[in-house]
GROMACS .gro file of C-alpha atoms in nm:
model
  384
    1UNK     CA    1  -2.285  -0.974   6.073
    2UNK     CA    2  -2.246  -0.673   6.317
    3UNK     CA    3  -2.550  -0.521   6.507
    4UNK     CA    4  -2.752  -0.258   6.288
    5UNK     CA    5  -2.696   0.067   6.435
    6UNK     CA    6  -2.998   0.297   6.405
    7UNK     CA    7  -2.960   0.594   6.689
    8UNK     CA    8  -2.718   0.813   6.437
    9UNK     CA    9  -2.986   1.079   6.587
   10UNK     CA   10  -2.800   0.982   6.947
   11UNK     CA   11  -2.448   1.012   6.753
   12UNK     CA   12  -2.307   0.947   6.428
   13UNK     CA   13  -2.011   0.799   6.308
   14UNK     CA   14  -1.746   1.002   6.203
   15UNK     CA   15  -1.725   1.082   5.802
   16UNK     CA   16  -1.366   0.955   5.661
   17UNK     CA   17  -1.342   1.360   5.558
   18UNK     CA   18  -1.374   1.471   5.918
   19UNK     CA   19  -1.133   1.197   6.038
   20UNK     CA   20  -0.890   1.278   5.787
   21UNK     CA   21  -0.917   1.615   5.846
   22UNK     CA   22  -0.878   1.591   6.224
   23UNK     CA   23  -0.595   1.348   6.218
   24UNK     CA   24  -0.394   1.568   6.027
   25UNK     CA   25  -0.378   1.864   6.298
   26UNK     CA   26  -0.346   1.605   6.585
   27UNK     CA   27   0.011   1.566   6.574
   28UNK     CA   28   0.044   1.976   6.532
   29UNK     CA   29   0.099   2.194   6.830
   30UNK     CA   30  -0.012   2.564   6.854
   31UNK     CA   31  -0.270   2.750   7.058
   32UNK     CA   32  -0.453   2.917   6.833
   33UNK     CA   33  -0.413   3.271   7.071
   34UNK     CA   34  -0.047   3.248   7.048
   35UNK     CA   35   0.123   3.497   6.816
   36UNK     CA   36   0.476   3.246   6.705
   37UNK     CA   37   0.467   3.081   6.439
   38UNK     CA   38   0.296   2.729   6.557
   39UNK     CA   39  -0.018   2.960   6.738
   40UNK     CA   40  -0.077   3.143   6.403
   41UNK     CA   41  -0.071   2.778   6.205
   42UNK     CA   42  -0.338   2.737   6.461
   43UNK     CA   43  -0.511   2.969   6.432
   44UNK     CA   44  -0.503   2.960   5.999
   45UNK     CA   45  -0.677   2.579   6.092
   46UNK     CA   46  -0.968   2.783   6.308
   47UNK     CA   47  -1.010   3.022   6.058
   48UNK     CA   48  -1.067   2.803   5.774
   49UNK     CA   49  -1.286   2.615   5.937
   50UNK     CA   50  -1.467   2.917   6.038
   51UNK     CA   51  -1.509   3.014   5.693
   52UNK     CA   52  -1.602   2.628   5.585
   53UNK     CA   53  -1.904   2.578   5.813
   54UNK     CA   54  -1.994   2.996   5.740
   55UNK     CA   55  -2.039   2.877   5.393
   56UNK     CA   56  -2.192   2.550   5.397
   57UNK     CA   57  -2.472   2.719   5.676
   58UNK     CA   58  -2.531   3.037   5.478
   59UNK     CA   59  -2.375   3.301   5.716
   60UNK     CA   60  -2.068   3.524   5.786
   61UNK     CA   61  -1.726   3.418   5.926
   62UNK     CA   62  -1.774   3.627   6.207
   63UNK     CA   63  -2.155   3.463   6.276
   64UNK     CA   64  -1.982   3.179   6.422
   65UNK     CA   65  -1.888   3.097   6.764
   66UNK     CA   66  -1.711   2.774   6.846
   67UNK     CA   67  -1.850   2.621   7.147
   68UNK     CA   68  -1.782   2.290   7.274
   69UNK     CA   69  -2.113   2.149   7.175
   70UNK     CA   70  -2.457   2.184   7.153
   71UNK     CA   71  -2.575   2.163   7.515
   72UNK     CA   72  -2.303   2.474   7.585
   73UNK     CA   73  -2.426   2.636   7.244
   74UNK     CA   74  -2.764   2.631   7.397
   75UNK     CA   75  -2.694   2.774   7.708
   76UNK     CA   76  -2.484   3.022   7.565
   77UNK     CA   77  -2.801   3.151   7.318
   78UNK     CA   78  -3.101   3.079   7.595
   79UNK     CA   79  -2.901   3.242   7.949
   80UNK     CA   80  -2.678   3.530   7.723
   81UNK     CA   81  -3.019   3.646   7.532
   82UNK     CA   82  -3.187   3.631   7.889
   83UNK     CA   83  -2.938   3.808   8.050
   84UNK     CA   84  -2.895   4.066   7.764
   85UNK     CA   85  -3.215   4.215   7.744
   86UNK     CA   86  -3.328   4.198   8.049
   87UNK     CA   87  -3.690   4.114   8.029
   88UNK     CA   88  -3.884   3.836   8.214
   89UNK     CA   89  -3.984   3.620   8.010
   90UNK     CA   90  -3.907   3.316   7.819
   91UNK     CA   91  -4.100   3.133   7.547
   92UNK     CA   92  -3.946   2.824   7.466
   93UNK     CA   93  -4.158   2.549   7.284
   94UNK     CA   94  -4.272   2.248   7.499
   95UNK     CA   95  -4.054   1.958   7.286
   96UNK     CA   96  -3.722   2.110   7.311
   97UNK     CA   97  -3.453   1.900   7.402
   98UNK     CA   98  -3.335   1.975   7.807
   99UNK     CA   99  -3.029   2.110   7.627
  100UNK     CA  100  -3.246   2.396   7.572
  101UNK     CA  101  -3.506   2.360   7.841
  102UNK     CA  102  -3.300   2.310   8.150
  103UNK     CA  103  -3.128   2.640   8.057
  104UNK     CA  104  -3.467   2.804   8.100
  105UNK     CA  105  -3.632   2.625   8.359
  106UNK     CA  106  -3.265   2.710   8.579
  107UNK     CA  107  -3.304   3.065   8.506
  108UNK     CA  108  -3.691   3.029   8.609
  109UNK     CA  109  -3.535   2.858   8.945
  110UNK     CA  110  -3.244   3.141   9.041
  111UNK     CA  111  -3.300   3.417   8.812
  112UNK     CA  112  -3.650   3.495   8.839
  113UNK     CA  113  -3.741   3.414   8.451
  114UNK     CA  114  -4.085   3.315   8.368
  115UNK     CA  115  -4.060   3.017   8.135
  116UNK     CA  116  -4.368   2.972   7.889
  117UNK     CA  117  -4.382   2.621   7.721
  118UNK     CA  118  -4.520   2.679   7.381
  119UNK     CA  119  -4.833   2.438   7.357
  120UNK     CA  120  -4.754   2.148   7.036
  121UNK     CA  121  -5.063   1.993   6.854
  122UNK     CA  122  -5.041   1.570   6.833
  123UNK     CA  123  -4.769   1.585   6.605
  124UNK     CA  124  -4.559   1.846   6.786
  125UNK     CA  125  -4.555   2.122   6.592
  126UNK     CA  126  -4.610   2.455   6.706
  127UNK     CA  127  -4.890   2.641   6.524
  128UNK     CA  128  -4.756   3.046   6.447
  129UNK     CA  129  -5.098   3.160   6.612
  130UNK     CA  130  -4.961   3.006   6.913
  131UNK     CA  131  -4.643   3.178   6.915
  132UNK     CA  132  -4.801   3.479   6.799
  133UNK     CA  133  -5.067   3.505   7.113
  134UNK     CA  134  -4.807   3.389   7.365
  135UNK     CA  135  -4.626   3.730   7.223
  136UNK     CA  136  -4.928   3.963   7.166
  137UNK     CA  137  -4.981   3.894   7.612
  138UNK     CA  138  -4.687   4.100   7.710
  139UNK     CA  139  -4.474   4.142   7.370
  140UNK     CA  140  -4.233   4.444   7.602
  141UNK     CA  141  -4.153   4.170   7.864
  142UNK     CA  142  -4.029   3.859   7.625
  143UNK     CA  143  -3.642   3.779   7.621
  144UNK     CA  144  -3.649   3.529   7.319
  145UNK     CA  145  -3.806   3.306   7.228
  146UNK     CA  146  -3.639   2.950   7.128
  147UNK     CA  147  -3.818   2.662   6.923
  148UNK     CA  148  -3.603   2.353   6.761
  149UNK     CA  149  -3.605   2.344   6.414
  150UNK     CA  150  -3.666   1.937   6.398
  151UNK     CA  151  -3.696   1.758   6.688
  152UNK     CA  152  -3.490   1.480   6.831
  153UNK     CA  153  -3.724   1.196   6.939
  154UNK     CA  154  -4.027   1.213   6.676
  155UNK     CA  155  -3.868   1.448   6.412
  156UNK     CA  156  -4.132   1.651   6.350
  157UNK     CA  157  -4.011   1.976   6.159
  158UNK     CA  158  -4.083   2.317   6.312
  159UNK     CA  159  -4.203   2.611   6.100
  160UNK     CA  160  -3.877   2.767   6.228
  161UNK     CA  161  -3.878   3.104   5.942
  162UNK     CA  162  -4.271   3.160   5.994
  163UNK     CA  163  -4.189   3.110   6.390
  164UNK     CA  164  -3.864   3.370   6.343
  165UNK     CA  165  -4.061   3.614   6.107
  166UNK     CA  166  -4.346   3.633   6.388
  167UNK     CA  167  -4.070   3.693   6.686
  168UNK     CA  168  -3.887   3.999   6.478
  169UNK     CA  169  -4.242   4.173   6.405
  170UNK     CA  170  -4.204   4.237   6.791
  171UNK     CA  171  -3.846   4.250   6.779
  172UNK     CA  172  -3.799   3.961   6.999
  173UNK     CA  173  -3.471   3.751   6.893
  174UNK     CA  174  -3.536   3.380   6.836
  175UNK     CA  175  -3.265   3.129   6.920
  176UNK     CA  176  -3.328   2.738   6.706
  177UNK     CA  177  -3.178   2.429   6.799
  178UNK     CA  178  -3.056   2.303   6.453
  179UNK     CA  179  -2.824   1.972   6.555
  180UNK     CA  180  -3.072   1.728   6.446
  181UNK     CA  181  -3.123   1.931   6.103
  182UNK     CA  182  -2.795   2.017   5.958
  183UNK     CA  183  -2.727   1.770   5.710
  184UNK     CA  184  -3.119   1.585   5.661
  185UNK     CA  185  -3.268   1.940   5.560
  186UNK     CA  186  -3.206   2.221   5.414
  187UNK     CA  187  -3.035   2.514   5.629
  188UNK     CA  188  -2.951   2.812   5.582
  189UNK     CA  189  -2.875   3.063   5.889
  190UNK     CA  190  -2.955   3.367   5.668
  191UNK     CA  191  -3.281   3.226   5.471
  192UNK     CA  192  -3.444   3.099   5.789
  193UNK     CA  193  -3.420   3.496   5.952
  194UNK     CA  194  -3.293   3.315   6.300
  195UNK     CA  195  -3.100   3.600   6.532
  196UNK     CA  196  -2.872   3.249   6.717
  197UNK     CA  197  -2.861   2.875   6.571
  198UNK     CA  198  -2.706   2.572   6.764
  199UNK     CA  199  -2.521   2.336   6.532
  200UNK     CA  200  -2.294   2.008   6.663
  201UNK     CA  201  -2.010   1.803   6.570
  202UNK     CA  202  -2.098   1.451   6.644
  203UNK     CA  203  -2.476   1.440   6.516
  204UNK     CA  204  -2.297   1.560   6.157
  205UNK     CA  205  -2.054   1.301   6.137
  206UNK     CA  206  -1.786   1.519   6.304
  207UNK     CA  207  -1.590   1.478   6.664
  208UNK     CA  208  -1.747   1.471   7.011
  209UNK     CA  209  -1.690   1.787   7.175
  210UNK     CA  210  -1.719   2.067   6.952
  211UNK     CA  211  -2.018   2.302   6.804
  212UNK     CA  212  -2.122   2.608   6.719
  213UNK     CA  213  -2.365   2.850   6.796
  214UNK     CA  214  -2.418   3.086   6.488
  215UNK     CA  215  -2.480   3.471   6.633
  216UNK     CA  216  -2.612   3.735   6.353
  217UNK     CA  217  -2.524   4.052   6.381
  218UNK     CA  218  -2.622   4.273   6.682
  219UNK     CA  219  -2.707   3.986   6.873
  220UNK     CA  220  -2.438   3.958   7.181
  221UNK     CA  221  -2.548   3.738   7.443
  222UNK     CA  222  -2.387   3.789   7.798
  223UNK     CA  223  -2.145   3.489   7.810
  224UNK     CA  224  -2.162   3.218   8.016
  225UNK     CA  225  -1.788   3.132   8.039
  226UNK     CA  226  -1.548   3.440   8.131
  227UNK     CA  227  -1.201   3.400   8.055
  228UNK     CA  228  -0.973   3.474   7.778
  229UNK     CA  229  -1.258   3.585   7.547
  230UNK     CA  230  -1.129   3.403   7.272
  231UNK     CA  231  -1.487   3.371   7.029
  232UNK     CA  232  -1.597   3.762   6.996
  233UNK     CA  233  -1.569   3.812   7.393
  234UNK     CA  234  -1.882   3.592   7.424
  235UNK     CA  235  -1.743   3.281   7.450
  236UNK     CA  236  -1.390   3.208   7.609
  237UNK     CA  237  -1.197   2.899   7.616
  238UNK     CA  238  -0.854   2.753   7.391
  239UNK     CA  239  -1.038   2.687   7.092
  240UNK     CA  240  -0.892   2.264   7.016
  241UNK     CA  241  -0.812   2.339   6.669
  242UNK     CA  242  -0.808   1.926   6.541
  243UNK     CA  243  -1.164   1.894   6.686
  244UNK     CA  244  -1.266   2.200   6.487
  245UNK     CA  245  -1.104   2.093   6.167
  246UNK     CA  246  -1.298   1.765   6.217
  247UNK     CA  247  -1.641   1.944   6.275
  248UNK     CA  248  -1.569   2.199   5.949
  249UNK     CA  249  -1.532   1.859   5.705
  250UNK     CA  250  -1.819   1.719   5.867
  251UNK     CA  251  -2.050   2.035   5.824
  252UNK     CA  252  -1.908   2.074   5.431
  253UNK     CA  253  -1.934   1.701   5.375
  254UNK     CA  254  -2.283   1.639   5.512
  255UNK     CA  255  -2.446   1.982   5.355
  256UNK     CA  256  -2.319   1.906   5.021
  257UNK     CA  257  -2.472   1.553   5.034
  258UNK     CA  258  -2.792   1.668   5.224
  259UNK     CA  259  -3.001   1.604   4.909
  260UNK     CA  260  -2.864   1.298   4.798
  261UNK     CA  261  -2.855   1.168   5.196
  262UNK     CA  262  -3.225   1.278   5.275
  263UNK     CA  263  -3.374   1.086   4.897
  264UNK     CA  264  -3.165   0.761   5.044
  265UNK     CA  265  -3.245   0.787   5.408
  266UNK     CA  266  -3.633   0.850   5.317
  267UNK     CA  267  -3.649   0.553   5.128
  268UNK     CA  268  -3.486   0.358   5.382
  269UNK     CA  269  -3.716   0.515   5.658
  270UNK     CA  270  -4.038   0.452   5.447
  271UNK     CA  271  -3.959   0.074   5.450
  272UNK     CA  272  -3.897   0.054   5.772
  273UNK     CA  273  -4.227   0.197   5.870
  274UNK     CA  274  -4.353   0.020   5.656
  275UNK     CA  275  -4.228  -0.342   5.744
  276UNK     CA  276  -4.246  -0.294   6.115
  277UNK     CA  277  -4.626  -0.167   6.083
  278UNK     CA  278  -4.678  -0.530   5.861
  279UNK     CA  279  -4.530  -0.708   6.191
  280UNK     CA  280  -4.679  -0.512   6.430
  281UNK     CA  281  -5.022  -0.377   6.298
  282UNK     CA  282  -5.160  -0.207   6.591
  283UNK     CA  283  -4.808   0.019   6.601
  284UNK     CA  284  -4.820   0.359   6.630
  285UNK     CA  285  -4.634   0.609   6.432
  286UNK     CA  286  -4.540   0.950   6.626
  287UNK     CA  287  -4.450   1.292   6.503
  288UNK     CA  288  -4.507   1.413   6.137
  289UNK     CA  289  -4.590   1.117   5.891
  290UNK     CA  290  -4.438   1.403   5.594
  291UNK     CA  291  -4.268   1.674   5.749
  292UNK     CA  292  -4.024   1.463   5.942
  293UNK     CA  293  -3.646   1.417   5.939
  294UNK     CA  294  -3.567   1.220   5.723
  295UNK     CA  295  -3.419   0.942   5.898
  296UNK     CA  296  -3.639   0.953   6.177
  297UNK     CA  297  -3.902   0.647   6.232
  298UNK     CA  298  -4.064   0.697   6.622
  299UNK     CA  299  -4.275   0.446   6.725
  300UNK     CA  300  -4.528   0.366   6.978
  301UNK     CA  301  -4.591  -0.034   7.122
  302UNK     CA  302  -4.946  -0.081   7.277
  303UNK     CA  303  -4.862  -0.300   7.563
  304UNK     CA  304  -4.491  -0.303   7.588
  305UNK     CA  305  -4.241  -0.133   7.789
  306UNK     CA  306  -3.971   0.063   7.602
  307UNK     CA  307  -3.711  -0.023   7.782
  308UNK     CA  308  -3.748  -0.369   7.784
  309UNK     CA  309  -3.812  -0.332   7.379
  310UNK     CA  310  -3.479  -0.170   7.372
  311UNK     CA  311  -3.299  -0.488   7.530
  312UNK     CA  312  -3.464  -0.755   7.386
  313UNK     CA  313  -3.387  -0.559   7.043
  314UNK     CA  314  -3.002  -0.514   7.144
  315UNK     CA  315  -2.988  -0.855   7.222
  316UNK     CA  316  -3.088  -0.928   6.849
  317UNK     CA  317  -2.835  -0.692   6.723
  318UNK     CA  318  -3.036  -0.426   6.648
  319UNK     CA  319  -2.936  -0.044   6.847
  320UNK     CA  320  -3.198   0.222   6.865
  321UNK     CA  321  -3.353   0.437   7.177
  322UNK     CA  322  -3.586   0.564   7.375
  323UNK     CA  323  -3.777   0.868   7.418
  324UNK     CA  324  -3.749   0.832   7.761
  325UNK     CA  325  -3.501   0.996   8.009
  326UNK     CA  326  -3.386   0.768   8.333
  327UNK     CA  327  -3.356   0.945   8.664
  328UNK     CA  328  -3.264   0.792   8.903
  329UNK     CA  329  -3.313   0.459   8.822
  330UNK     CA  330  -3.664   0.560   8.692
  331UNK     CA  331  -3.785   0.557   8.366
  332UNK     CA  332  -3.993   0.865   8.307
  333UNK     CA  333  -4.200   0.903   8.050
  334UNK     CA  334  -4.085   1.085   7.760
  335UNK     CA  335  -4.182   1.514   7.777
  336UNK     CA  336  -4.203   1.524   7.448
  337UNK     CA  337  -4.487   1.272   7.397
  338UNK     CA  338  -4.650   1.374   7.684
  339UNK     CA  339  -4.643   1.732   7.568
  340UNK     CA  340  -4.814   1.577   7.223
  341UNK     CA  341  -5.091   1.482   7.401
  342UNK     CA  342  -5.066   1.085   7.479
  343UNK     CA  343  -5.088   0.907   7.790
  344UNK     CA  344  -4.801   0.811   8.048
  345UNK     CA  345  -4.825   0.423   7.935
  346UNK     CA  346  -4.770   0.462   7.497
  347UNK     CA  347  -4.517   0.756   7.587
  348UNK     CA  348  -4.304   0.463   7.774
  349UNK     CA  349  -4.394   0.225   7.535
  350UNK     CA  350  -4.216   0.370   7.241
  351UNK     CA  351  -3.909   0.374   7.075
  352UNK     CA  352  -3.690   0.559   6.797
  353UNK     CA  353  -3.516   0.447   6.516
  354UNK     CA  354  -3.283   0.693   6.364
  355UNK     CA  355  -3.085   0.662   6.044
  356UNK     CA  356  -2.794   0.791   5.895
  357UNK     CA  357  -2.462   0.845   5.616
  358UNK     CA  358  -2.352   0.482   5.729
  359UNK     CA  359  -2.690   0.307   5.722
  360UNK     CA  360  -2.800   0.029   5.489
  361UNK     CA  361  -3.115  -0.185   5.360
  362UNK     CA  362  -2.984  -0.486   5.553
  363UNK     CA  363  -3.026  -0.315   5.874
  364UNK     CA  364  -3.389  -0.227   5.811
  365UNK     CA  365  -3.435  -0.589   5.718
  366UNK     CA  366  -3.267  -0.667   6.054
  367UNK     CA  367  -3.578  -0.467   6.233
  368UNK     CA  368  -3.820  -0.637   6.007
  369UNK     CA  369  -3.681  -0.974   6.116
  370UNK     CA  370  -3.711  -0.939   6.463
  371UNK     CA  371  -3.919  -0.730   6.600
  372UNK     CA  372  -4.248  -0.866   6.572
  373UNK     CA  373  -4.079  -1.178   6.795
  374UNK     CA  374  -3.977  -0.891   7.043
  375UNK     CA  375  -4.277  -0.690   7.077
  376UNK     CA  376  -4.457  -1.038   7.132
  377UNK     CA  377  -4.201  -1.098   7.407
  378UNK     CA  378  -4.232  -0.751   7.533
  379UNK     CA  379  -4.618  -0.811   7.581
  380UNK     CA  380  -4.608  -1.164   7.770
  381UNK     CA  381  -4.316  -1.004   8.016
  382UNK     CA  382  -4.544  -0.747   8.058
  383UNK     CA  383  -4.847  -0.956   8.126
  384UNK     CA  384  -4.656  -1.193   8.388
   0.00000   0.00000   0.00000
């Protein structure tokens, strides 16, 4: 029996649709800029794929910009808005991912930006009032304003069309980091009234490499990378048609499953709260206990390190994560926990479990199987 795999919120693996479609164009040659006959084959692939994931995400064709993943699509949105309009200010909400928060704190650091967390209540969502009297201070000087629509370690689910609705009263444009949403929830670029969205391949079930950041109309962010121009003059760069190909059957696949994937993946992630909380009763369950992602179960371990959890776990064939980021050798404490409210010692003891399209009951009842023995373990290391 292989290991149970439950970080698909880390990466995914691929979906047969996006390897098929990928493998198809790798053995074709053609930039996609070139004008013979193999560049415009190219750039038919590009198109289409364009069109695909403009569909599946409820925009235009021309809303999306092909990036080369979500950390670029993120800089792209949070520096080009920044840059674009020219005011001071940034309000960016406290549990982003650093994909969107180094982006702000470097332009705080070299271009004078003042970065304003937006403050999360003990489940990490931001409350509108919050947003609204961060704006209502100095509406004339905000840049944008950028919250996540679910986030990555707990999965809490943003108010993301009550936050956008609030940002356009002033006429600020709001940027969303949508990777860990597109294909758990519902999403729709136009519905949700979002000015820039950040989607990626590889948390879809598409290639490594490749994303998109979705730009509505009127919104034309200075670009980051100057070169050929190739995506609208804001984005430049050979566009690697396979990879996109890939990341268009991913999108289409895992949108037209969403409702079928989040009813499984709910069930699956109900048990598994369930069953670990039976092992370990005095568990803690972080983020949202309703308005979650789906296959998002984030857990806190009185007593244990998570890092140590994490081995001990691997060791038993079960692969999950951390909320933690390691620098230099360090574990730090996660930012998003902290931001929740908790203390330095549960945010490093906790760990997240993520499902996903490949995930099954026996790998829940591999967690339930072992991890009351590790936690145990966990506590005596601890204690020694």
């Amino acid at each position: 029996m292989g290991a149970a795999y439950l970080d698909h919120a880390s990466t995914t693996p691929m979906l047969p649709e996006a390897i098929q479609a990928m493998t198809a164009q790798l053995g074709e040659v053609g930039n996609p800029s070139s004008l013979h006959a193999a560049g415009r084959r190219a750039r038919r692939v590009v198109e289409e794929s364009r069109e695909t994931i403009a569909c599946a995400l409820g925009a235009r064709p021309s809303e999306v910009v092909f990036t080369a993943g979500g950390t670029e699509a993120d800089n792209l949105a949070i520096k080009g808005l920044y840059w674009a309009r020219k005011r001071p200010r940034i309000l960016i909400s406290s549990v982003e991912h650093h994909a969107a928060l180094d982006p702000a704190h470097w332009l705080g650091d070299h271009h004078g930006a003042r970065v304003e967390l937006l403050e999360v209540d003990e489940q990490g969502r931001v409350h509108p009032e919050t947003l609204r009297e961060a704006i209502a201070r100095d509406p004339d000087d905000v840049a944008l304003v950028s919250v996540m629509w679910a986030n990555n370690e707990v999965g809490t689910v943003q108010p993301v069309r009550v936050l956008a609705a609030i940002a356009h009263e002033y006429g600020i444009p709001f940027h969303t980091d949508a990777v860990q949403a597109v294909g758990q929830l519902p999403v729709s670029f136009a519905e949700s009234g979002v000015d820039a969205m950040t989607v990626s391949g590889h948390k879809v079930g598409g290639p490594v490499g490749v994303g998109a950041l979705l730009l509505a109309r009127g919104v034309d962010p200075v670009p980051v990378l100057h070169g050929g121009g190739q995506e609208r003059d804001i984005r430049s760069g050979t566009l690697d048609a396979p990879a996109i190909a890939g990341f268009a059957a991913a999108v289409e696949t895992a949108v037209a499953r969403q409702p079928a994937t989040a009813e499984r993946l709910s069930a699956l992630r109900d048990d598994l709260i369930e069953r670990v909380r039976r092992a370990v009763p005095d568990v803690v369950l972080n983020g949202d206990p309703v308005n979650r992602l789906p296959g998002n179960a984030h857990f806190s371990f009185p007593g244990c390190e998570g890092d140590a959890l994490l081995m001990l776990l691997d060791a038993k064939g079960v692969e999950c994560s951390t909320g933690s980021a390691c620098s230099a050798g360090v574990a730090q404490p996660s930012h998003v926990l902290l931001a929740m409210g908790q203390d330095g010692v549960r945010a490093r003891g906790s760990l997240r479990f993520s499902l996903g399209h490949t995930s099954v009951e026996e790998d829940v009842d591999r967690v339930a199987d072992v991890i009351g023995h590790v936690v145990e373990r966990a506590r005596r290391a601890g204690l020694s």
